[in-house]
PDB file of C-alpha atoms in Angstrom:
ATOM      1  CA  MET A  12     -19.702   8.475 -20.777  1.00 43.00           C
ATOM      2  CA  ASP A  13     -18.390  11.626 -21.379  1.00 41.00           C
ATOM      3  CA  ARG A  14     -19.372  14.467 -19.357  1.00 41.00           C
ATOM      4  CA  ARG A  15     -17.469  17.013 -18.287  1.00 39.00           C
ATOM      5  CA  PRO A  16     -13.969  17.592 -18.596  1.00 36.00           C
ATOM      6  CA  TRP A  17     -11.298  15.257 -15.471  1.00 37.00           C
ATOM      7  CA  LEU A  18      -8.554  16.272 -13.993  1.00 37.00           C
ATOM      8  CA  ALA A  19      -5.828  12.772 -14.350  1.00 36.00           C
ATOM      9  CA  LEU A  20      -6.458  10.984 -10.753  1.00 38.00           C
ATOM     10  CA  ALA A  21      -2.425  10.749 -10.500  1.00 37.00           C
ATOM     11  CA  LEU A  22      -2.015  13.753  -7.764  1.00 35.00           C
ATOM     12  CA  VAL A  23      -4.816  12.201  -6.055  1.00 39.00           C
ATOM     13  CA  LEU A  24      -2.920   8.412  -6.071  1.00 43.00           C
ATOM     14  CA  SER A  25       0.723   9.471  -5.096  1.00 40.00           C
ATOM     15  CA  MET A  26      -0.389  11.715  -1.975  1.00 39.00           C
ATOM     16  CA  VAL A  27      -1.533   8.149  -0.706  1.00 46.00           C
ATOM     17  CA  LEU A  28       1.389   6.513  -0.864  1.00 48.00           C
ATOM     18  CA  ALA A  29       3.375   9.865   0.350  1.00 44.00           C
ATOM     19  CA  GLY A  30       2.269   9.339   3.288  1.00 42.00           C
ATOM     20  CA  CYS A  31      -0.254  12.029   3.341  1.00 41.00           C
ATOM     21  CA  GLY A  32      -2.936  10.124   4.038  1.00 38.00           C
ATOM     22  CA  GLY A  33      -6.755   5.222   7.647  1.00 34.00           C
ATOM     23  CA  THR A  34      -8.216   2.407   8.888  1.00 30.00           C
ATOM     24  CA  ALA A  35     -11.816   1.350   7.415  1.00 35.00           C
ATOM     25  CA  GLY A  36     -13.036  -1.535   5.996  1.00 36.00           C
ATOM     26  CA  VAL A  37     -10.717  -3.343   3.770  1.00 36.00           C
ATOM     27  CA  GLN A  38     -11.043  -6.449   3.520  1.00 38.00           C
ATOM     28  CA  THR A  39      -7.666  -8.543   3.835  1.00 38.00           C
ATOM     29  CA  ARG A  40      -6.827 -11.649   6.355  1.00 40.00           C
ATOM     30  CA  ASP A  41      -5.670 -10.726   9.792  1.00 45.00           C
ATOM     31  CA  PRO A  42      -1.876  -9.381   9.581  1.00 42.00           C
ATOM     32  CA  PHE A  43       1.201 -11.495  10.348  1.00 44.00           C
ATOM     33  CA  SER A  44      -1.251 -14.734  10.221  1.00 43.00           C
ATOM     34  CA  VAL A  45      -1.152 -17.394   7.766  1.00 39.00           C
ATOM     35  CA  PRO A  46      -3.875 -18.916   6.919  1.00 39.00           C
ATOM     36  CA  GLU A  47      -4.261 -22.193   4.409  1.00 40.00           C
ATOM     37  CA  THR A  48      -0.747 -22.856   5.199  1.00 39.00           C
ATOM     38  CA  SER A  49       1.061 -25.454   3.579  1.00 41.00           C
ATOM     39  CA  ALA A  50       4.307 -26.278   3.662  1.00 40.00           C
ATOM     40  CA  PRO A  51       6.632 -24.629   1.110  1.00 43.00           C
ATOM     41  CA  ASP A  52       7.977 -27.523  -1.387  1.00 46.00           C
ATOM     42  CA  PRO A  53       9.218 -24.834  -4.508  1.00 42.00           C
ATOM     43  CA  ALA A  54      10.524 -26.431  -7.650  1.00 44.00           C
ATOM     44  CA  GLU A  55      14.322 -24.969  -7.878  1.00 41.00           C
ATOM     45  CA  ASP A  56      13.581 -22.616 -10.524  1.00 42.00           C
ATOM     46  CA  ASP A  57      11.592 -21.122  -8.608  1.00 41.00           C
ATOM     47  CA  LEU A  58      13.286 -20.188  -5.319  1.00 37.00           C
ATOM     48  CA  VAL A  59      14.714 -16.404  -4.257  1.00 37.00           C
ATOM     49  CA  PRO A  60      18.574 -16.586  -4.345  1.00 35.00           C
ATOM     50  CA  VAL A  61      20.593 -17.715  -0.897  1.00 34.00           C
ATOM     51  CA  ASP A  62      22.691 -14.830  -1.543  1.00 39.00           C
ATOM     52  CA  ALA A  63      20.057 -11.714  -2.313  1.00 40.00           C
ATOM     53  CA  PRO A  64      21.073  -8.157  -1.389  1.00 43.00           C
ATOM     54  CA  PHE A  65      18.884  -8.803   1.634  1.00 54.00           C
ATOM     55  CA  SER A  66      20.389 -11.592   3.919  1.00 54.00           C
ATOM     56  CA  PRO A  67      18.385 -11.604   7.284  1.00 58.00           C
ATOM     57  CA  ASP A  68      20.553 -13.740  10.144  1.00 59.00           C
ATOM     58  CA  PRO A  69      17.422 -14.608  12.761  1.00 55.00           C
ATOM     59  CA  THR A  70      20.651 -16.248  14.822  1.00 55.00           C
ATOM     60  CA  GLU A  71      22.029 -12.075  15.452  1.00 58.00           C
ATOM     61  CA  ASN A  72      18.823 -10.899  14.547  1.00 51.00           C
ATOM     62  CA  VAL A  73      20.789  -8.821  11.502  1.00 56.00           C
ATOM     63  CA  LEU A  74      18.056  -7.621   9.106  1.00 64.00           C
ATOM     64  CA  GLY A  75      20.046  -6.118   6.451  1.00 65.00           C
ATOM     65  CA  ASP A  76      20.251  -2.403   4.769  1.00 74.00           C
ATOM     66  CA  PRO A  77      16.577  -0.791   4.242  1.00 76.00           C
ATOM     67  CA  SER A  78      17.703   0.423   1.041  1.00 79.00           C
ATOM     68  CA  VAL A  79      17.208  -3.271  -0.317  1.00 75.00           C
ATOM     69  CA  PHE A  80      13.493  -2.966   0.102  1.00 74.00           C
ATOM     70  CA  LEU A  81      12.630  -0.103  -2.177  1.00 79.00           C
ATOM     71  CA  ASP A  82      14.807  -2.201  -4.702  1.00 83.00           C
ATOM     72  CA  SER A  83      12.573  -5.268  -3.923  1.00 83.00           C
ATOM     73  CA  GLN A  84       9.434  -3.860  -4.416  1.00 87.00           C
ATOM     74  CA  ALA A  85      10.587  -2.319  -7.997  1.00 86.00           C
ATOM     75  CA  THR A  86      11.710  -5.621  -9.287  1.00 88.00           C
ATOM     76  CA  ARG A  87       9.309  -7.836  -8.589  1.00 89.00           C
ATOM     77  CA  LEU A  88       5.997  -5.450  -8.873  1.00 90.00           C
ATOM     78  CA  ASP A  89       6.695  -3.847 -12.315  1.00 87.00           C
ATOM     79  CA  GLY A  90       6.004  -5.753 -14.699  1.00 87.00           C
ATOM     80  CA  THR A  91       3.752  -7.809 -13.176  1.00 92.00           C
ATOM     81  CA  SER A  92      -0.148  -7.773 -12.032  1.00 94.00           C
ATOM     82  CA  TYR A  93      -0.719  -7.213  -8.202  1.00 94.00           C
ATOM     83  CA  THR A  94      -3.014  -6.566  -5.683  1.00 93.00           C
ATOM     84  CA  LEU A  95      -2.541  -3.878  -2.866  1.00 92.00           C
ATOM     85  CA  ASP A  96      -4.189  -3.127  -0.127  1.00 93.00           C
ATOM     86  CA  TYR A  97      -3.338   0.772   2.089  1.00 93.00           C
ATOM     87  CA  GLU A  98      -4.422   1.129   5.488  1.00 93.00           C
ATOM     88  CA  LEU A  99      -3.372   5.159   6.797  1.00 93.00           C
ATOM     89  CA  ASP A 100      -4.798   5.907  10.113  1.00 95.00           C
ATOM     90  CA  VAL A 101      -4.098   9.270  11.937  1.00 94.00           C
ATOM     91  CA  ARG A 102      -6.398  10.382  15.294  1.00 95.00           C
ATOM     92  CA  TYR A 103      -6.616  12.418  18.161  1.00 94.00           C
ATOM     93  CA  GLU A 104      -5.420  11.301  21.848  1.00 94.00           C
ATOM     94  CA  ASN A 105      -9.865  11.618  21.611  1.00 94.00           C
ATOM     95  CA  GLY A 106     -10.530   9.115  18.862  1.00 94.00           C
ATOM     96  CA  THR A 107     -11.454  11.804  15.710  1.00 94.00           C
ATOM     97  CA  THR A 108      -9.837  11.662  12.613  1.00 94.00           C
ATOM     98  CA  TRP A 109      -6.979  13.569  11.500  1.00 93.00           C
ATOM     99  CA  ASN A 110      -6.395  12.032   8.476  1.00 92.00           C
ATOM    100  CA  ASN A 111      -7.904   8.342   7.550  1.00 94.00           C
ATOM    101  CA  VAL A 112      -6.771   6.857   3.698  1.00 93.00           C
ATOM    102  CA  VAL A 113      -7.924   3.220   2.137  1.00 93.00           C
ATOM    103  CA  VAL A 114      -6.610   2.079  -0.766  1.00 92.00           C
ATOM    104  CA  ASP A 115      -8.209  -1.366  -3.150  1.00 91.00           C
ATOM    105  CA  ALA A 116      -6.246  -1.634  -6.106  1.00 92.00           C
ATOM    106  CA  GLN A 117      -5.744  -4.276  -8.259  1.00 93.00           C
ATOM    107  CA  PHE A 118      -3.053  -4.273 -11.027  1.00 93.00           C
ATOM    108  CA  ALA A 119      -2.608  -6.290 -14.480  1.00 93.00           C
ATOM    109  CA  ARG A 120       1.046  -6.597 -16.040  1.00 92.00           C
ATOM    110  CA  ASN A 121      -0.452  -3.972 -18.432  1.00 90.00           C
ATOM    111  CA  ARG A 122       0.026  -0.380 -16.473  1.00 86.00           C
ATOM    112  CA  SER A 123      -3.090   0.629 -18.276  1.00 89.00           C
ATOM    113  CA  ILE A 124      -5.510  -1.589 -16.851  1.00 91.00           C
ATOM    114  CA  TYR A 125      -6.534  -1.254 -12.903  1.00 92.00           C
ATOM    115  CA  VAL A 126      -9.286  -0.942 -10.600  1.00 91.00           C
ATOM    116  CA  SER A 127      -8.722   1.190  -7.336  1.00 90.00           C
ATOM    117  CA  ASN A 128     -11.106   2.503  -4.933  1.00 91.00           C
ATOM    118  CA  VAL A 129      -9.548   5.348  -2.477  1.00 92.00           C
ATOM    119  CA  THR A 130     -11.557   7.258   0.308  1.00 92.00           C
ATOM    120  CA  GLN A 131      -9.923   9.435   2.196  1.00 93.00           C
ATOM    121  CA  ARG A 132     -11.544  11.387   6.198  1.00 94.00           C
ATOM    122  CA  GLY A 133     -10.335  14.172   7.949  1.00 91.00           C
ATOM    123  CA  ARG A 134      -9.836  17.629   8.936  1.00 85.00           C
ATOM    124  CA  SER A 135     -11.254  19.272   5.216  1.00 83.00           C
ATOM    125  CA  LEU A 136     -11.445  16.096   3.041  1.00 86.00           C
ATOM    126  CA  ASN A 137     -14.380  13.615   3.322  1.00 92.00           C
ATOM    127  CA  VAL A 138     -14.505  12.004  -0.664  1.00 92.00           C
ATOM    128  CA  THR A 139     -14.030   8.500  -2.411  1.00 92.00           C
ATOM    129  CA  ARG A 140     -12.538   8.087  -5.699  1.00 91.00           C
ATOM    130  CA  LEU A 141     -13.124   5.416  -8.393  1.00 91.00           C
ATOM    131  CA  ALA A 142     -11.091   4.179 -11.310  1.00 91.00           C
ATOM    132  CA  TYR A 143     -10.450   1.678 -13.981  1.00 89.00           C
ATOM    133  CA  GLY A 144      -8.490   1.519 -16.544  1.00 90.00           C
ATOM    134  CA  ASN A 145      -9.309  -1.046 -19.302  1.00 87.00           C
ATOM    135  CA  GLY A 146      -6.505  -0.717 -21.387  1.00 88.00           C
ATOM    136  CA  SER A 147      -7.649   2.138 -23.357  1.00 88.00           C
ATOM    137  CA  VAL A 148      -9.809   3.963 -21.580  1.00 87.00           C
ATOM    138  CA  LEU A 149     -10.050   5.873 -18.079  1.00 90.00           C
ATOM    139  CA  TYR A 150     -13.204   5.875 -16.286  1.00 89.00           C
ATOM    140  CA  ALA A 151     -13.322   7.658 -12.611  1.00 89.00           C
ATOM    141  CA  ALA A 152     -15.967   8.990 -11.138  1.00 89.00           C
ATOM    142  CA  GLN A 153     -16.252  10.969  -6.696  1.00 89.00           C
ATOM    143  CA  GLY A 154     -18.195  11.170  -3.901  1.00 89.00           C
ATOM    144  CA  THR A 155     -18.527  12.355  -0.396  1.00 90.00           C
ATOM    145  CA  ALA A 156     -16.644   9.078   1.726  1.00 89.00           C
ATOM    146  CA  GLY A 157     -18.576   6.059   1.203  1.00 84.00           C
ATOM    147  CA  LEU A 158     -19.872   6.585  -2.322  1.00 85.00           C
ATOM    148  CA  SER A 159     -21.032   3.824  -3.522  1.00 81.00           C
ATOM    149  CA  PRO A 160     -19.940   2.633  -6.984  1.00 80.00           C
ATOM    150  CA  ALA A 161     -23.430   1.428  -8.038  1.00 78.00           C
ATOM    151  CA  ALA A 162     -24.570   5.023  -7.250  1.00 80.00           C
ATOM    152  CA  ALA A 163     -21.525   6.967  -9.123  1.00 82.00           C
ATOM    153  CA  ASN A 164     -21.834   8.708 -12.181  1.00 83.00           C
ATOM    154  CA  PHE A 165     -18.845   7.766 -13.992  1.00 85.00           C
ATOM    155  CA  SER A 166     -17.097   9.915 -17.185  1.00 85.00           C
ATOM    156  CA  VAL A 167     -13.891   9.536 -19.153  1.00 87.00           C
ATOM    157  CA  VAL A 168     -11.006  10.799 -17.153  1.00 87.00           C
ATOM    158  CA  ARG A 169     -10.008  14.440 -19.604  1.00 86.00           C
ATOM    159  CA  THR A 170      -7.509  16.973 -18.718  1.00 85.00           C
ATOM    160  CA  VAL A 171      -7.832  20.361 -18.537  1.00 86.00           C
ATOM    161  CA  ASP A 172      -8.007  21.067 -22.541  1.00 87.00           C
ATOM    162  CA  GLY A 173     -10.903  18.213 -22.660  1.00 84.00           C
ATOM    163  CA  ALA A 174      -8.158  15.439 -24.413  1.00 87.00           C
ATOM    164  CA  PRO A 175      -8.215  11.796 -22.360  1.00 87.00           C
ATOM    165  CA  VAL A 176      -5.971  11.061 -19.936  1.00 88.00           C
ATOM    166  CA  GLU A 177      -4.005   8.143 -20.631  1.00 88.00           C
ATOM    167  CA  PRO A 178      -4.906   4.425 -18.578  1.00 88.00           C
ATOM    168  CA  SER A 179      -1.052   4.825 -17.760  1.00 82.00           C
ATOM    169  CA  GLU A 180      -0.949   7.935 -16.837  1.00 80.00           C
ATOM    170  CA  GLY A 181      -4.177   8.211 -14.281  1.00 73.00           C
ATOM    171  CA  VAL A 182      -2.686   6.294 -11.479  1.00 67.00           C
ATOM    172  CA  THR A 183       1.064   7.487 -10.473  1.00 56.00           C
ATOM    173  CA  LEU A 184      -0.206   4.895  -6.622  1.00 63.00           C
ATOM    174  CA  ARG A 185       1.361   1.992  -7.925  1.00 69.00           C
ATOM    175  CA  ALA A 186       3.780   1.003  -4.832  1.00 70.00           C
ATOM    176  CA  LEU A 187       6.533   0.132  -6.540  1.00 73.00           C
ATOM    177  CA  ARG A 188       9.381   2.133  -4.543  1.00 75.00           C
ATOM    178  CA  PRO A 189       7.154   2.991  -1.378  1.00 82.00           C
ATOM    179  CA  GLU A 190       9.490   5.056   0.930  1.00 83.00           C
ATOM    180  CA  PHE A 191       7.525   4.668   3.914  1.00 87.00           C
ATOM    181  CA  LEU A 192       8.747   1.125   3.312  1.00 87.00           C
ATOM    182  CA  TYR A 193      12.725   2.270   3.923  1.00 86.00           C
ATOM    183  CA  ASN A 194      11.247   5.843   6.503  1.00 88.00           C
ATOM    184  CA  GLY A 195      10.477   2.666   8.664  1.00 91.00           C
ATOM    185  CA  PHE A 196      13.050  -0.103   8.866  1.00 89.00           C
ATOM    186  CA  ALA A 197      15.482   3.338   9.165  1.00 88.00           C
ATOM    187  CA  SER A 198      13.791   4.591  11.291  1.00 90.00           C
ATOM    188  CA  MET A 199      13.695   1.163  13.815  1.00 90.00           C
ATOM    189  CA  ASN A 200      16.005  -0.599  15.155  1.00 88.00           C
ATOM    190  CA  VAL A 201      14.748  -4.141  14.250  1.00 85.00           C
ATOM    191  CA  ALA A 202      15.341  -6.739  17.436  1.00 81.00           C
ATOM    192  CA  ASP A 203      13.955  -9.550  16.047  1.00 86.00           C
ATOM    193  CA  VAL A 204      14.202 -11.288  12.804  1.00 86.00           C
ATOM    194  CA  ARG A 205      11.813 -14.925  12.699  1.00 86.00           C
ATOM    195  CA  GLU A 206      11.783 -17.393   9.759  1.00 86.00           C
ATOM    196  CA  LEU A 207       8.804 -18.995   9.448  1.00 86.00           C
ATOM    197  CA  ASP A 208       8.432 -22.566   8.476  1.00 81.00           C
ATOM    198  CA  ARG A 209       5.063 -22.088   6.847  1.00 78.00           C
ATOM    199  CA  THR A 210       3.771 -20.234   4.492  1.00 74.00           C
ATOM    200  CA  PRO A 211       0.133 -18.499   3.294  1.00 75.00           C
ATOM    201  CA  ALA A 212      -0.948 -20.097   0.570  1.00 73.00           C
ATOM    202  CA  GLY A 213       0.216 -19.358  -3.082  1.00 75.00           C
ATOM    203  CA  ILE A 214       3.623 -17.202  -1.428  1.00 82.00           C
ATOM    204  CA  ARG A 215       6.740 -19.765  -2.758  1.00 80.00           C
ATOM    205  CA  ASP A 216       8.695 -17.201  -1.466  1.00 83.00           C
ATOM    206  CA  GLN A 217      11.494 -17.527   2.259  1.00 84.00           C
ATOM    207  CA  LEU A 218       9.624 -15.665   4.364  1.00 89.00           C
ATOM    208  CA  PHE A 219      10.706 -13.702   7.751  1.00 88.00           C
ATOM    209  CA  TYR A 220       9.026 -12.411  10.240  1.00 90.00           C
ATOM    210  CA  VAL A 221       9.825  -8.946  11.215  1.00 89.00           C
ATOM    211  CA  ARG A 222       9.351  -7.116  14.827  1.00 92.00           C
ATOM    212  CA  ALA A 223      10.454  -3.412  16.028  1.00 93.00           C
ATOM    213  CA  THR A 224      10.203  -1.576  18.830  1.00 94.00           C
ATOM    214  CA  GLU A 225      12.823   0.235  19.713  1.00 93.00           C
ATOM    215  CA  VAL A 226      12.615   4.616  17.373  1.00 93.00           C
ATOM    216  CA  THR A 227      15.915   5.231  16.784  1.00 90.00           C
ATOM    217  CA  GLN A 228      15.130   8.243  14.325  1.00 89.00           C
ATOM    218  CA  PRO A 229      12.163   9.627  15.883  1.00 88.00           C
ATOM    219  CA  ASP A 230      12.290  12.541  13.021  1.00 85.00           C
ATOM    220  CA  THR A 231      12.167  10.031  10.301  1.00 85.00           C
ATOM    221  CA  LEU A 232       9.341   8.759  11.414  1.00 86.00           C
ATOM    222  CA  ALA A 233       7.452  11.165  11.963  1.00 81.00           C
ATOM    223  CA  ASN A 234       7.954  12.822   8.525  1.00 77.00           C
ATOM    224  CA  ASP A 235       6.422   9.617   7.210  1.00 68.00           C
ATOM    225  CA  ALA A 236       3.339  11.155   8.222  1.00 69.00           C
ATOM    226  CA  PHE A 237       3.107  13.852   8.397  1.00 70.00           C
ATOM    227  CA  SER A 238       5.340  16.730   6.607  1.00 60.00           C
ATOM    228  CA  ASN A 239       7.279  18.473   9.176  1.00 59.00           C
ATOM    229  CA  GLY A 240       8.023  15.750  12.082  1.00 54.00           C
ATOM    230  CA  GLU A 241      11.195  17.801  13.419  1.00 59.00           C
ATOM    231  CA  GLY A 242      10.860  18.687  17.153  1.00 66.00           C
ATOM    232  CA  VAL A 243       8.616  16.287  17.947  1.00 79.00           C
ATOM    233  CA  GLN A 244       8.527  13.310  20.600  1.00 88.00           C
ATOM    234  CA  VAL A 245       7.845   9.157  19.450  1.00 91.00           C
ATOM    235  CA  GLU A 246       6.137   6.874  21.575  1.00 93.00           C
ATOM    236  CA  ASN A 247       4.688   3.326  22.202  1.00 95.00           C
ATOM    237  CA  ALA A 248       6.037   2.386  18.350  1.00 95.00           C
ATOM    238  CA  THR A 249       5.796  -0.940  16.942  1.00 96.00           C
ATOM    239  CA  LEU A 250       6.703  -2.092  13.536  1.00 95.00           C
ATOM    240  CA  GLU A 251       6.213  -5.606  11.944  1.00 94.00           C
ATOM    241  CA  ALA A 252       6.443  -6.989   8.851  1.00 93.00           C
ATOM    242  CA  ILE A 253       6.188 -10.769   6.596  1.00 92.00           C
ATOM    243  CA  VAL A 254       9.461  -9.633   3.987  1.00 90.00           C
ATOM    244  CA  ALA A 255      11.071 -12.169   1.584  1.00 89.00           C
ATOM    245  CA  SER A 256      14.771 -13.231   1.641  1.00 83.00           C
ATOM    246  CA  ASP A 257      15.224 -11.114  -1.413  1.00 83.00           C
ATOM    247  CA  GLY A 258      13.909  -8.215   0.996  1.00 85.00           C
ATOM    248  CA  PHE A 259      10.668  -8.268  -0.835  1.00 89.00           C
ATOM    249  CA  VAL A 260       8.154  -6.953   1.884  1.00 91.00           C
ATOM    250  CA  HIS A 261       4.332  -8.735   1.363  1.00 93.00           C
ATOM    251  CA  GLU A 262       3.433  -7.421   4.492  1.00 93.00           C
ATOM    252  CA  TYR A 263       4.063  -4.180   6.152  1.00 94.00           C
ATOM    253  CA  SER A 264       2.872  -2.978   9.725  1.00 95.00           C
ATOM    254  CA  ILE A 265       3.497   0.195  12.242  1.00 95.00           C
ATOM    255  CA  ARG A 266       2.019   2.141  14.745  1.00 96.00           C
ATOM    256  CA  TYR A 267       3.032   5.154  17.144  1.00 95.00           C
ATOM    257  CA  THR A 268       1.741   8.062  18.511  1.00 95.00           C
ATOM    258  CA  VAL A 269       3.424  11.339  18.003  1.00 92.00           C
ATOM    259  CA  VAL A 270       3.863  14.246  20.795  1.00 91.00           C
ATOM    260  CA  ARG A 271       4.100  17.638  19.014  1.00 86.00           C
ATOM    261  CA  GLU A 272       6.223  20.647  21.015  1.00 84.00           C
ATOM    262  CA  ASP A 273       2.583  22.442  21.621  1.00 86.00           C
ATOM    263  CA  GLY A 274       1.459  18.163  23.721  1.00 88.00           C
ATOM    264  CA  THR A 275      -1.028  17.185  20.856  1.00 89.00           C
ATOM    265  CA  ARG A 276      -0.704  13.214  20.863  1.00 93.00           C
ATOM    266  CA  LEU A 277      -1.804  11.701  17.725  1.00 93.00           C
ATOM    267  CA  HIS A 278      -1.401   7.980  17.147  1.00 95.00           C
ATOM    268  CA  VAL A 279      -0.378   6.623  13.960  1.00 95.00           C
ATOM    269  CA  SER A 280      -0.928   3.355  12.560  1.00 94.00           C
ATOM    270  CA  ARG A 281      -0.004   2.624   8.773  1.00 94.00           C
ATOM    271  CA  ARG A 282      -0.584  -0.878   7.072  1.00 95.00           C
ATOM    272  CA  LEU A 283       0.325  -1.927   3.666  1.00 94.00           C
ATOM    273  CA  VAL A 284      -0.099  -5.792   2.116  1.00 93.00           C
ATOM    274  CA  TYR A 285       0.307  -6.697  -1.412  1.00 93.00           C
ATOM    275  CA  ARG A 286      -1.648 -10.340  -2.484  1.00 92.00           C
ATOM    276  CA  HIS A 287      -2.192 -12.589  -5.864  1.00 92.00           C
ATOM    277  CA  VAL A 288       1.617 -11.505  -6.298  1.00 93.00           C
ATOM    278  CA  GLY A 289       1.580 -12.413 -10.217  1.00 92.00           C
ATOM    279  CA  SER A 290      -2.219 -14.409 -10.190  1.00 92.00           C
ATOM    280  CA  THR A 291      -4.031 -10.809 -10.024  1.00 93.00           C
ATOM    281  CA  ASN A 292      -6.913 -10.214 -12.234  1.00 91.00           C
ATOM    282  CA  VAL A 293      -8.640  -7.161 -13.300  1.00 90.00           C
ATOM    283  CA  THR A 294     -12.308  -7.604 -12.972  1.00 81.00           C
ATOM    284  CA  VAL A 295     -14.270  -4.234 -12.859  1.00 78.00           C
ATOM    285  CA  PRO A 296     -16.932  -4.760 -10.214  1.00 70.00           C
ATOM    286  CA  SER A 297     -20.267  -5.042 -11.898  1.00 70.00           C
ATOM    287  CA  THR A 298     -22.235  -2.999  -9.375  1.00 69.00           C
ATOM    288  CA  TRP A 299     -19.419   0.410 -10.938  1.00 72.00           C
ATOM    289  CA  GLY A 300     -21.968   0.394 -13.256  1.00 62.00           C
ATOM    290  CA  ILE A 301     -19.638   1.385 -16.116  1.00 60.00           C
ATOM    291  CA  ASP A 302     -20.733   0.672 -19.478  1.00 55.00           C
ATOM    292  CA  ASN A 303     -19.691  -1.892 -21.768  1.00 43.00           C
ATOM    293  CA  ALA A 304     -17.144  -2.820 -18.434  1.00 40.00           C
ATOM    294  CA  THR A 305     -14.899  -5.669 -19.831  1.00 40.00           C
ATOM    295  CA  VAL A 306     -13.682  -7.922 -17.400  1.00 40.00           C
ATOM    296  CA  THR A 307      -9.289  -8.083 -18.389  1.00 43.00           C
ATOM    297  CA  ARG A 308      -6.937 -11.035 -17.502  1.00 42.00           C
ATOM    298  CA  GLY A 309      -4.245  -9.968 -15.785  1.00 45.00           C
TER     299      GLY A 309
END
């Protein structure tokens, strides 16, 4: 397996959720639908405290402090397993891709165990990166966007000095505290908060549907997808999210159009979904062709 030295993959994935990155074939349920529903009936010990910092009031459309989201994401996800689906898509008016990133990843409670598949397409980048940390060794492969894992040439990830990279250091995109969540909520005036009376199977939270269409901080919102959003106009913005009573964001979607000073229009959409929180089993697909691949329970 050991072939040529590899640089750590941390930068690759940290860039993705920092805002540098799509709409492609991530297999998730339709956003904000609630299939396979059942009336929530959690045990008393599983109930989220009503006096959590995030205390939305549907009657007043009060959302609460957006900074709570970052704290809630980290508190809920740190030290547990989960599946992450992420998409960021930025396109010109004619449909040409400016930047498109798709992430499909599974993380175990052990920070050294994960599987991730990242594809990025854009003006100067067209690549798929695959990574698998089995607890002690980090394997990776990369190639042209759309690379089939079955055809990938996996190697042990190494530093420039030739030392194997610790799996826990190879991926920083765990989305524990995604700043774009704060940017999105802080940039919008939330005017629609509704409590859901049914929840998806496997979720015991009290859930709220949140929607906003009025932009209050366009620069902050534009900076969410571009390195410098100053001086731009933001149009046709819509934010939707499914949020638990403690502030944990199960699903997040935002769409808007940026108009630059030169008149260039770019359509932006971003979506993040956490699934199987606490019950994800990290499994390296057999098609990845990694010798002695194992199935590791989350």
